[in-house]
Every structure is written in structure tokens, then in C-alpha cells.
PDB file of C-alpha atoms in Angstrom:
ATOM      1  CA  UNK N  80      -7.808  13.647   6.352  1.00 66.00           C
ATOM      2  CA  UNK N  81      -4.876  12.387   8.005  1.00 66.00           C
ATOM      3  CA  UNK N  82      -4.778  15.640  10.730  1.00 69.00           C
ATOM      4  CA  UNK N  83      -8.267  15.068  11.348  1.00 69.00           C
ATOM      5  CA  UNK N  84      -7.389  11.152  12.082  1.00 65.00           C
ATOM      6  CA  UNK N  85      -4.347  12.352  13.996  1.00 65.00           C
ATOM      7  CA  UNK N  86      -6.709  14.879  16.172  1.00 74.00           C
ATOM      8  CA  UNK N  87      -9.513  11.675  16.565  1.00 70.00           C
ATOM      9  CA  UNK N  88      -7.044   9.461  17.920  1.00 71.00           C
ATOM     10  CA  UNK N  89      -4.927  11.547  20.110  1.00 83.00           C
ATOM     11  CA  UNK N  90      -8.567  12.966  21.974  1.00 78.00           C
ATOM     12  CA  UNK N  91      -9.248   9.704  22.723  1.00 82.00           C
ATOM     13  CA  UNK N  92      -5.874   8.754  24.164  1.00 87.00           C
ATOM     14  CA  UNK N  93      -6.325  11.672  26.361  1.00 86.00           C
ATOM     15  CA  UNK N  94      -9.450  10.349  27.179  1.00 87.00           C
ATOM     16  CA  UNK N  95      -8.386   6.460  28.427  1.00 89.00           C
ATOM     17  CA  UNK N  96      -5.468   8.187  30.323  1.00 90.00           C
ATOM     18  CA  UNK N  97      -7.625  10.413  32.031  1.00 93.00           C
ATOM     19  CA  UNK N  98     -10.224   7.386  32.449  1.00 93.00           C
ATOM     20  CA  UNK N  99      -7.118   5.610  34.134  1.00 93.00           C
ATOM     21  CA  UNK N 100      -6.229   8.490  36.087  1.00 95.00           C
ATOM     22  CA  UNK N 101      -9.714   8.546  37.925  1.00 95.00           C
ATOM     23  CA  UNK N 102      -9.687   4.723  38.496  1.00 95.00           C
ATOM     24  CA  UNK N 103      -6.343   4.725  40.394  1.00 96.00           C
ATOM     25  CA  UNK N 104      -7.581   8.330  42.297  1.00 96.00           C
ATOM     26  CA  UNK N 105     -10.913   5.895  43.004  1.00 96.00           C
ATOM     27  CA  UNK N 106      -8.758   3.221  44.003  1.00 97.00           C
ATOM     28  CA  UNK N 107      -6.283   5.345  46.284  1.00 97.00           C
ATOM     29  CA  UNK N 108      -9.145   6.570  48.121  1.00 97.00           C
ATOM     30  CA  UNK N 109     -10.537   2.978  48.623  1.00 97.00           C
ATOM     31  CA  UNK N 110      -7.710   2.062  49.831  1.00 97.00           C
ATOM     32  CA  UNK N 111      -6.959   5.357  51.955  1.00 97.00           C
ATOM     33  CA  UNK N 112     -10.606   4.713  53.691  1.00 96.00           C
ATOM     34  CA  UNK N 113      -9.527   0.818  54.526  1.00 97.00           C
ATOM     35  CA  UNK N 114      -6.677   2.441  56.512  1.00 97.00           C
ATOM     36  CA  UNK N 115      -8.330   4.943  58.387  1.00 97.00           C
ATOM     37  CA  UNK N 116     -11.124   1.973  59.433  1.00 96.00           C
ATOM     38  CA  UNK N 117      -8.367  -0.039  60.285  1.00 97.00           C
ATOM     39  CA  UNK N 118      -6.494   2.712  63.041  1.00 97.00           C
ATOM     40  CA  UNK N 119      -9.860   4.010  64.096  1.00 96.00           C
ATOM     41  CA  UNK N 120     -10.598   0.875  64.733  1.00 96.00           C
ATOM     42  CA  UNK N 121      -7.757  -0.387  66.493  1.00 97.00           C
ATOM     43  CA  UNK N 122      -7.968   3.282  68.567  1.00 96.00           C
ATOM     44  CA  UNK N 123     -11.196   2.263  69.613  1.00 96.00           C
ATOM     45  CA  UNK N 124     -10.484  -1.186  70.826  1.00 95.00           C
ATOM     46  CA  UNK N 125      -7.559   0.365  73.075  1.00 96.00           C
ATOM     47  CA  UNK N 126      -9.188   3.357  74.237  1.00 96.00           C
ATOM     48  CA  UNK N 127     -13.037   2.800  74.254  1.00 95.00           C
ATOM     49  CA  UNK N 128     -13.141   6.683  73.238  1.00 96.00           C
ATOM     50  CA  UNK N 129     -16.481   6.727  71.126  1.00 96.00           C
ATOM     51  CA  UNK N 130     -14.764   9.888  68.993  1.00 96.00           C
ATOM     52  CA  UNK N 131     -12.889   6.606  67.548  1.00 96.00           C
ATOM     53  CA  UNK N 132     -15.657   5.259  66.668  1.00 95.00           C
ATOM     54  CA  UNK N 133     -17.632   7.363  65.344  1.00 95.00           C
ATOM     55  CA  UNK N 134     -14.194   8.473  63.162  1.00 96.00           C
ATOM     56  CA  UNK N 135     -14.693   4.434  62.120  1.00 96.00           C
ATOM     57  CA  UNK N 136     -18.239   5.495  60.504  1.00 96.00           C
ATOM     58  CA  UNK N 137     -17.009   8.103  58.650  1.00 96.00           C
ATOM     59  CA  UNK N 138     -14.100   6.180  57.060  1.00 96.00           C
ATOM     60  CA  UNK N 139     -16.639   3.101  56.562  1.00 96.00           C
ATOM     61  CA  UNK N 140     -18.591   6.014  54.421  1.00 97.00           C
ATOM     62  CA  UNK N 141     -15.788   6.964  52.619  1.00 96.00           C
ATOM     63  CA  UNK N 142     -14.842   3.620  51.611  1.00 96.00           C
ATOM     64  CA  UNK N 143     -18.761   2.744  50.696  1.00 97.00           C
ATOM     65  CA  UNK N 144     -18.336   6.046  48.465  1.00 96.00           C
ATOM     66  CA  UNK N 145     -15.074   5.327  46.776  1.00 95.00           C
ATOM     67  CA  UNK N 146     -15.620   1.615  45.693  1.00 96.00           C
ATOM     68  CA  UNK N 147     -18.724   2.637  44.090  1.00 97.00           C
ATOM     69  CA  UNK N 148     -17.231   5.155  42.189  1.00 96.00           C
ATOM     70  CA  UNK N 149     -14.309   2.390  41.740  1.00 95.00           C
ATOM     71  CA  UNK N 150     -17.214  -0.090  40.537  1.00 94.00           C
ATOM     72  CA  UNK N 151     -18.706   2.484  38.643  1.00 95.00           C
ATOM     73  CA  UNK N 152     -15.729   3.658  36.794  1.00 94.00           C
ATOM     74  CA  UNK N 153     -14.132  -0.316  35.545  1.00 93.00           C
ATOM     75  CA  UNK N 154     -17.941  -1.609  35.301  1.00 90.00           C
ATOM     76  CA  UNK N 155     -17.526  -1.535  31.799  1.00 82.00           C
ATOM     77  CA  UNK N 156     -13.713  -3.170  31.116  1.00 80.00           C
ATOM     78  CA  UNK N 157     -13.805  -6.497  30.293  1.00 71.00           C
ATOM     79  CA  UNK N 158     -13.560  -9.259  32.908  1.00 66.00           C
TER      80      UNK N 158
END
């Protein structure tokens, strides 16, 4: 009884830290993406090069992508 309580408890351990290791891998990226806005942005105001721009989209996408997943992923901790 007590390995098979011992083998119950340690899968879910591994479980929460791998639960944990996808919400700060969401939240990198989230954060990542906010960068990436931010320069392509900032390229964009200086140069008026529309490649910067349309960079901008693509990190805006990102970021859309990752904070769902982000949202997704804590949706169900408790406030």
C-alpha cells in the first residue's frame, strides 16, 4: 500500500511541476512577444519601413497566442 501511495503522490508532483513549467514557458513567451512589439514598434516610428510593421503584427499574434495559452493554463488556480 504504502509504494503504491508513494508512486500516486510522486506522479502528481511531476505533474504540478511540469504544470508550472508550461505556465512560466507561456509566460516567457508573453513577455518575449511584448518586446518584440515594443522594438518593431519603435523601428517603425524611426524608419517608416512597413517590414517593421508588419514584423509588429506578427509579434502582436504571438502575444494574442501566448496569453491565451497563459489564461488557459492558470484559469483554474485560485484567485
Amino acid at each position: 500500500y504504502m509504494a503504491i501511495n508513494h508512486s500516486l503522490v510522486t506522479n502528481q508532483s511531476n505533474a504540478r511541476v511540469s504544470h508550472t513549467y508550461q505556465v512560466i514557458d507561456a509566460n516567457q513567451r508573453t513577455f518575449v512577444a511584448t518586446q518584440s512589439a515594443e522594438v518593431e514598434t519603435r523601428a517603425y516610428i524611426l524608419t517608416g519601413d512597413e517590414s517593421y510593421r508588419r514584423a509588429f503584427k506578427t509579434s502582436t499574434d504571438a502575444f494574442a497566442s501566448a496569453l491565451a495559452e497563459l489564461s488557459n493554463l492558470v484559469g483554474d488556480n485560485p484567485q
